[in-house]
Coordinates of C-alpha atoms in Angstrom, one line a residue:
Chain R
M29 CA -25.7 7.8 -7.1
R30 CA -22.2 6.5 -6.1
I31 CA -21.7 5.5 -2.5
A32 CA -18.3 4.6 -1.1
V33 CA -18.1 2.6 2.2
L34 CA -14.8 3.1 4.0
S35 CA -13.3 3.1 7.5
G36 CA -9.8 3.2 8.7
K37 CA -9.7 0.0 10.5
G38 CA -10.0 -3.5 9.0
G39 CA -12.8 -5.6 10.4
T40 CA -14.9 -2.7 11.3
G41 CA -17.8 -3.7 9.2
K42 CA -17.4 -2.2 5.7
T43 CA -18.6 -5.3 4.0
T44 CA -21.4 -5.8 6.5
V45 CA -22.7 -2.3 5.7
S46 CA -22.0 -2.2 1.9
A47 CA -23.3 -5.8 1.2
S48 CA -26.3 -5.3 3.4
L49 CA -27.1 -2.1 1.6
A50 CA -26.6 -3.8 -1.7
A51 CA -28.9 -6.7 -0.6
S52 CA -31.6 -4.3 0.5
L53 CA -31.9 -2.2 -2.7
E54 CA -33.9 -3.5 -5.6
S55 CA -31.3 -2.8 -8.2
C56 CA -27.8 -1.6 -7.6
Q57 CA -24.2 -2.3 -8.6
Y58 CA -21.8 -3.6 -6.0
I59 CA -18.1 -3.1 -6.5
D60 CA -15.6 -4.6 -4.1
C61 CA -12.6 -2.4 -4.3
D62 CA -10.8 -4.2 -1.5
V63 CA -8.7 -6.0 -4.1
E64 CA -6.2 -7.4 -1.7
E65 CA -8.9 -9.5 0.0
P66 CA -12.3 -9.2 -1.6
N67 CA -15.0 -10.8 0.5
G68 CA -18.2 -9.3 -0.6
Y69 CA -18.9 -12.3 -2.9
I70 CA -19.2 -14.5 0.2
F71 CA -22.3 -12.7 1.3
L72 CA -23.8 -11.7 -2.1
K73 CA -23.0 -15.0 -3.8
P74 CA -22.9 -13.7 -7.4
E75 CA -22.2 -16.0 -10.3
L76 CA -19.0 -14.8 -11.8
Y77 CA -18.7 -15.3 -15.5
Q78 CA -16.3 -12.8 -17.0
N79 CA -12.8 -12.1 -15.9
I80 CA -10.5 -9.4 -17.2
S81 CA -6.8 -9.6 -16.8
V82 CA -5.3 -6.3 -15.5
K83 CA -2.0 -5.5 -17.0
V84 CA 0.4 -2.7 -16.4
L85 CA 3.4 -1.5 -18.5
V86 CA 6.9 -2.0 -17.1
P87 CA 10.1 -1.0 -18.8
E88 CA 12.2 -3.5 -20.8
I89 CA 15.7 -2.5 -21.8
D90 CA 17.1 -3.1 -25.2
V91 CA 20.7 -4.0 -24.4
M92 CA 21.8 -3.3 -27.9
K93 CA 20.8 0.3 -27.8
C94 CA 21.5 1.0 -24.1
N95 CA 24.8 2.7 -23.3
G96 CA 24.3 2.6 -19.5
C97 CA 24.1 6.4 -19.1
G98 CA 21.9 6.0 -16.0
K99 CA 19.3 8.6 -16.9
C100 CA 16.5 6.1 -16.4
S101 CA 17.6 5.4 -12.9
K102 CA 17.9 9.0 -12.0
V103 CA 14.4 9.9 -13.3
C104 CA 12.7 7.0 -11.5
Q105 CA 10.9 8.5 -8.5
F106 CA 10.2 5.0 -7.1
N107 CA 13.8 3.7 -7.2
A108 CA 12.8 0.8 -9.5
I109 CA 15.9 1.0 -11.7
A110 CA 19.5 0.7 -10.9
V111 CA 22.4 1.0 -13.3
V112 CA 25.3 -1.2 -12.5
K113 CA 28.4 -1.5 -14.6
R114 CA 26.6 0.0 -17.5
K115 CA 23.9 -2.6 -17.2
V116 CA 20.3 -1.7 -16.3
L117 CA 18.5 -3.6 -13.5
V118 CA 14.8 -3.2 -13.5
F119 CA 12.7 -4.1 -10.4
P120 CA 9.2 -4.5 -11.9
E121 CA 7.4 -5.0 -8.6
I122 CA 8.5 -1.5 -7.4
C123 CA 7.7 0.1 -10.8
H124 CA 4.7 2.5 -10.7
H125 CA 4.3 2.4 -14.5
C126 CA 4.7 6.1 -15.0
G127 CA 6.8 5.8 -18.1
A128 CA 9.3 8.5 -17.2
C129 CA 12.2 6.2 -17.9
T130 CA 11.0 5.7 -21.5
I131 CA 10.9 9.4 -22.0
A132 CA 14.2 10.1 -20.3
C133 CA 16.2 7.5 -22.3
P134 CA 18.2 9.4 -24.9
N135 CA 18.9 6.2 -26.9
D136 CA 15.4 5.0 -27.3
A137 CA 16.5 1.8 -25.5
I138 CA 13.5 1.4 -23.3
H139 CA 10.1 0.1 -24.4
E140 CA 7.3 -1.0 -22.2
I141 CA 6.0 -4.5 -21.9
E142 CA 2.8 -5.7 -20.3
R143 CA 2.8 -7.5 -16.9
E144 CA -0.3 -8.9 -15.3
I145 CA -0.9 -7.9 -11.7
G146 CA -4.4 -9.2 -11.1
I147 CA -7.8 -9.8 -12.4
V148 CA -11.3 -8.2 -12.4
E149 CA -14.2 -10.6 -12.1
M150 CA -17.9 -9.8 -12.7
N151 CA -21.3 -11.4 -13.1
G152 CA -23.3 -11.5 -16.3
D153 CA -25.1 -8.2 -16.0
E154 CA -22.2 -6.4 -14.3
T155 CA -24.0 -5.7 -11.1
F156 CA -21.3 -7.4 -9.0
L157 CA -17.6 -6.7 -9.6
H158 CA -14.5 -7.4 -7.7
G159 CA -10.8 -7.3 -8.3
K160 CA -8.1 -9.7 -7.2
L161 CA -4.5 -8.6 -6.8
N162 CA -2.0 -11.3 -7.5
I163 CA -0.1 -12.5 -4.4
G164 CA 3.1 -10.5 -3.8
E165 CA 2.0 -7.4 -5.8
P166 CA 2.2 -4.2 -3.9
I167 CA 0.3 -1.8 -6.2
S168 CA -3.5 -2.3 -6.6
I169 CA -4.5 1.1 -8.1
P170 CA -4.7 -0.2 -11.7
I171 CA -7.1 -2.9 -10.7
I172 CA -9.4 -0.3 -8.9
Q173 CA -9.2 1.9 -12.0
E174 CA -10.3 -1.1 -14.2
L175 CA -13.2 -1.7 -11.7
K176 CA -14.2 1.9 -11.9
R177 CA -14.3 1.7 -15.7
H178 CA -17.3 -0.5 -15.4
I179 CA -19.4 1.8 -13.1
K180 CA -23.0 1.9 -14.3
K181 CA -24.8 5.3 -14.6
D182 CA -28.4 4.1 -14.4
M183 CA -28.5 2.6 -10.9
P184 CA -27.0 3.2 -7.4
V185 CA -23.4 2.1 -7.2
I186 CA -21.9 0.8 -3.9
L187 CA -18.1 0.7 -3.6
D188 CA -16.7 -1.3 -0.8
C189 CA -13.2 0.2 -0.1
S190 CA -10.1 -1.3 1.4
P191 CA -9.2 -0.5 5.0
G192 CA -7.0 2.5 5.8
A193 CA -6.9 5.9 4.2
S194 CA -4.2 5.2 1.6
C195 CA -4.0 5.6 -2.2
T196 CA -6.3 2.7 -2.8
V197 CA -9.0 4.4 -0.7
V198 CA -8.5 7.8 -2.3
C199 CA -8.7 6.1 -5.8
S200 CA -11.9 4.2 -4.8
I201 CA -13.8 7.2 -3.4
E202 CA -12.8 9.7 -6.1
G203 CA -15.9 10.8 -8.0
C204 CA -18.3 9.3 -5.4
D205 CA -21.4 11.3 -4.3
Y206 CA -21.4 10.1 -0.7
C207 CA -19.1 8.3 1.7
I208 CA -20.2 6.1 4.5
L209 CA -17.6 6.0 7.3
V210 CA -18.1 2.8 9.2
T211 CA -16.6 2.8 12.7
E212 CA -16.6 0.9 15.9
P213 CA -16.5 2.4 19.4
T214 CA -13.0 1.3 20.3
P215 CA -9.9 3.5 20.7
F216 CA -8.5 2.0 17.4
G217 CA -11.8 2.5 15.6
F218 CA -12.1 6.1 16.8
H219 CA -8.5 6.9 15.9
D220 CA -8.9 5.7 12.3
L221 CA -12.3 7.4 12.0
K222 CA -10.7 10.8 12.6
I223 CA -8.2 10.1 9.8
A224 CA -11.0 9.0 7.5
V225 CA -13.0 12.2 8.3
Q226 CA -10.0 14.3 7.4
L227 CA -9.6 12.4 4.1
V228 CA -13.3 12.8 2.9
R229 CA -13.3 16.4 4.1
K230 CA -10.2 17.1 2.1
M231 CA -11.8 15.5 -1.0
E232 CA -15.0 17.4 -0.3
I233 CA -17.4 14.5 -0.5
P234 CA -20.5 14.5 1.7
F235 CA -20.3 11.8 4.4
G236 CA -22.0 10.3 7.4
V237 CA -21.0 7.7 10.0
V238 CA -22.4 4.2 10.7
V239 CA -21.4 2.9 14.1
N240 CA -21.0 -0.9 14.0
K241 CA -20.7 -3.1 17.1
A242 CA -22.4 -0.2 19.0
S243 CA -22.5 -0.5 22.8
D244 CA -22.3 1.8 25.8
A245 CA -18.8 2.8 24.6
S246 CA -20.3 4.5 21.5
K247 CA -20.4 7.7 23.6
I248 CA -17.0 8.6 22.3
I249 CA -18.1 8.4 18.7
H250 CA -21.4 10.3 19.5
E251 CA -19.5 13.1 21.2
F252 CA -17.0 13.5 18.4
C253 CA -19.7 13.5 15.7
K254 CA -21.7 16.1 17.6
N255 CA -18.8 18.4 18.0
E256 CA -17.7 18.0 14.4
N257 CA -21.3 18.3 13.2
I258 CA -21.3 14.8 11.5
E259 CA -24.5 12.9 11.0
I260 CA -24.7 9.4 12.5
L261 CA -26.7 7.5 9.9
M262 CA -27.2 4.3 11.7
E263 CA -26.1 2.1 14.6
I264 CA -25.7 -1.7 14.3
P265 CA -25.6 -3.1 17.9
F266 CA -22.9 -5.4 19.2
S267 CA -24.8 -8.6 18.9
R268 CA -23.7 -12.2 19.2
E269 CA -26.6 -13.1 16.8
I270 CA -25.4 -10.9 14.0
A271 CA -21.8 -11.9 14.5
S272 CA -22.5 -15.6 14.4
A273 CA -24.7 -15.3 11.3
Y274 CA -22.0 -13.2 9.6
S275 CA -19.4 -15.9 10.3
Q276 CA -21.6 -18.2 8.2
G277 CA -21.9 -15.7 5.4
I278 CA -25.3 -14.5 6.4
L279 CA -26.0 -10.8 6.5
P280 CA -28.4 -9.2 9.0
T281 CA -30.6 -8.3 6.0
H282 CA -30.8 -11.9 4.9
S283 CA -32.4 -13.1 8.2
S284 CA -34.7 -10.2 9.0
M285 CA -37.0 -7.9 7.2
E286 CA -36.5 -5.4 9.9
W287 CA -32.9 -4.9 9.0
K288 CA -33.7 -4.7 5.3
E289 CA -36.1 -1.9 6.1
K290 CA -33.4 -0.1 8.2
F291 CA -30.9 -0.3 5.3
R292 CA -33.5 1.1 2.9
E293 CA -34.0 4.0 5.3
L294 CA -30.2 4.4 5.4
Y295 CA -30.2 4.7 1.6
K296 CA -32.9 7.4 1.8
K297 CA -30.7 9.3 4.3
L298 CA -27.8 9.0 1.9
E299 CA -29.8 10.5 -1.0
R300 CA -30.7 13.4 1.2
G301 CA -27.2 13.8 2.5
A302 CA -25.6 13.7 -1.0
A303 CA -28.1 16.3 -2.2
K304 CA -27.0 18.8 0.4
Chain F
M23 CA 40.4 0.1 -0.9
K24 CA 37.1 2.0 -0.5
I25 CA 34.6 0.4 1.8
C26 CA 31.3 1.5 3.2
I27 CA 29.7 0.9 6.6
S28 CA 26.1 1.5 7.3
S29 CA 26.0 3.6 10.4
K30 CA 23.7 5.3 12.9
G31 CA 25.7 8.4 13.1
N32 CA 28.2 10.4 10.9
S33 CA 31.5 9.6 12.6
L34 CA 33.9 6.7 13.0
D35 CA 32.7 6.3 16.6
S36 CA 29.1 5.9 15.6
M37 CA 27.4 2.5 16.0
L38 CA 26.9 0.3 13.0
D39 CA 23.3 0.4 11.7
S40 CA 22.2 -3.2 11.1
R41 CA 20.0 -2.1 8.3
F42 CA 21.5 -1.5 4.9
G43 CA 18.9 0.1 2.6
R44 CA 17.4 2.1 5.4
A45 CA 20.6 2.9 7.4
D46 CA 20.7 6.4 8.7
Y47 CA 24.2 7.2 7.4
F48 CA 26.8 5.6 5.2
I49 CA 30.4 6.0 6.2
I50 CA 32.8 5.6 3.3
V51 CA 36.3 4.8 4.4
D52 CA 39.6 4.3 2.5
T53 CA 41.1 1.4 4.4
D54 CA 44.6 2.4 3.5
T55 CA 44.6 5.9 4.7
M56 CA 41.6 5.7 7.1
E57 CA 40.2 8.9 5.5
F58 CA 36.5 8.9 5.7
E59 CA 33.4 10.6 4.4
S60 CA 29.9 10.4 5.8
I61 CA 26.8 10.5 3.7
E62 CA 23.3 10.9 5.0
N63 CA 21.2 8.2 3.5
T64 CA 18.4 10.0 1.6
A65 CA 16.9 6.7 0.6
A66 CA 16.2 5.7 4.2
T67 CA 12.8 7.5 4.3
S68 CA 11.7 6.6 0.7
G69 CA 8.4 4.8 0.3
G70 CA 9.9 1.9 -1.6
G71 CA 13.1 0.8 -3.2
A72 CA 15.4 2.0 -0.4
G73 CA 17.8 -1.0 -1.0
I74 CA 18.0 -0.3 -4.7
T75 CA 18.9 3.3 -4.3
S76 CA 21.4 2.6 -1.5
G77 CA 22.9 -0.1 -3.7
Q78 CA 23.1 2.3 -6.6
M79 CA 24.9 4.8 -4.3
M80 CA 27.6 2.2 -3.6
V81 CA 28.0 1.5 -7.3
D82 CA 28.2 5.2 -8.2
R83 CA 30.9 5.8 -5.5
D84 CA 32.9 2.8 -6.6
I85 CA 32.8 1.0 -3.3
K86 CA 34.5 -2.4 -3.1
A87 CA 33.0 -3.8 0.0
V88 CA 30.1 -3.1 2.3
I89 CA 29.8 -3.8 6.0
T90 CA 26.3 -3.9 7.4
G91 CA 23.9 -6.1 9.4
N92 CA 21.3 -7.2 7.0
V93 CA 20.7 -6.9 3.3
G94 CA 17.4 -7.2 1.6
P95 CA 16.7 -9.0 -1.7
N96 CA 16.7 -5.9 -4.0
A97 CA 19.9 -4.4 -2.5
M98 CA 21.5 -7.8 -2.8
S99 CA 20.7 -8.0 -6.5
V100 CA 22.3 -4.6 -7.1
L101 CA 25.4 -5.3 -5.0
K102 CA 25.9 -8.7 -6.5
A103 CA 25.6 -7.3 -10.0
A104 CA 28.3 -4.8 -9.2
D105 CA 30.5 -7.5 -7.6
I106 CA 30.5 -5.6 -4.3
D107 CA 31.4 -7.9 -1.4
I108 CA 29.1 -7.7 1.7
Y109 CA 30.3 -8.4 5.2
R110 CA 28.4 -8.8 8.4
G111 CA 29.4 -6.2 10.9
M112 CA 28.8 -6.3 14.6
A113 CA 26.8 -3.9 16.8
I114 CA 29.9 -2.0 17.7
S115 CA 31.4 1.2 16.4
V116 CA 32.3 1.8 12.8
K117 CA 36.0 2.1 13.7
E118 CA 36.0 -1.3 15.4
N119 CA 34.2 -2.9 12.5
I120 CA 36.8 -1.6 10.1
E121 CA 39.6 -3.0 12.3
S122 CA 37.8 -6.4 12.3
F123 CA 37.4 -6.2 8.6
K124 CA 41.1 -5.4 8.1
R125 CA 42.0 -8.4 10.2
G126 CA 39.7 -10.6 8.1
L127 CA 37.4 -11.4 11.0
L128 CA 34.1 -10.5 9.3
E129 CA 32.0 -13.1 7.7
K130 CA 30.6 -12.6 4.2
I131 CA 26.9 -12.2 3.8
E132 CA 25.4 -14.4 1.1
A133 CA 21.8 -14.7 2.2
T134 CA 19.2 -11.9 2.2
V135 CA 16.6 -11.0 4.8
P136 CA 12.9 -10.6 3.7
A137 CA 11.9 -7.5 1.9
H138 CA 11.0 -4.5 4.2
S139 CA 12.9 -5.9 7.2
G140 CA 14.5 -2.5 7.9
L141 CA 11.2 -0.7 8.0
G142 CA 10.3 -1.3 11.6
I143 CA 8.2 1.1 13.6
N144 CA 6.7 4.1 11.7
G145 CA 7.8 2.7 8.4
G146 CA 11.5 3.6 9.1
Q147 CA 10.8 7.2 9.5
K148 CA 12.4 8.8 12.4

């Protein structure tokens, strides 16, 4: 079963939930899809052996063949090419690697060259994977795609998504059997939860909500979920103890058996929810 | 000489838009005859590469100089490659900026501002 953990807002507790879940299950694969700032490794402490360089194809212009017609610039949907004085300027950071310019060129003057945008790291038996996007790179999808190429079929897979509800999240949750939406009972958390709900509904993936930092204010989340007929899977209380352990890289499941049991129960709920 | 001013509106009385790539309008003026044409900047709401497309627009229309507030790194590369001069306008009307330009009062812009400066609230969308 593939489980994606997402939430609109950063710092809500995606990694708390996904890493705790991974730590509670006997065998599972944990994939950190938050490639801009992966932090699952801080808690799960894997030994990373392999790394794969992730490359994308960007256009290079053969100046001998190019006559500066400008067709490549017109066809580029991402404004990554400008043609100035019959000279082609390519902006590789903006390029979305679609290859349209190569097809559009009537003189066969464009060929694609590889450019590294980040790496994927994994441990020996590929039960822990994360990607790292190079600093300054805006497009992380190819790294998530590379991560997803290593998904195991014989054990539960937990995907820790990036914050928001953007392309990266869509790419991460695509093909998953269940989504856990982590939220916190604040106006920001609630606002982003509603967006995340829209996203998973649109993608027709079964989902449930985990309320992190739960307090008296959780009422807003409960009311919303009741009205929308969404299952609340679990509540993690607003606790100084959990927060201070977390700041030292210790998950709730590391320090108490009780939490381990709770996360196992959560997994059972997910299995039931995904089967529906 | 054909110059272009980034503008918040579509007339000579409109205010200068301090953004280049994501300006609302471009006013193209022939400084000899004062005839002008306004173009809505379709690149202003694009997800990325607004500066590049806006720069390309200047090149395609054979503009000799641009008056604006700030220019980002990508737009600067395009304008530099095309030898288009960039002048820093003031937050006054387009017409007044042209007059200052004609009298040689405007300073040339050589430095860029960081990428995405013109995005502001709501990602530059109105």
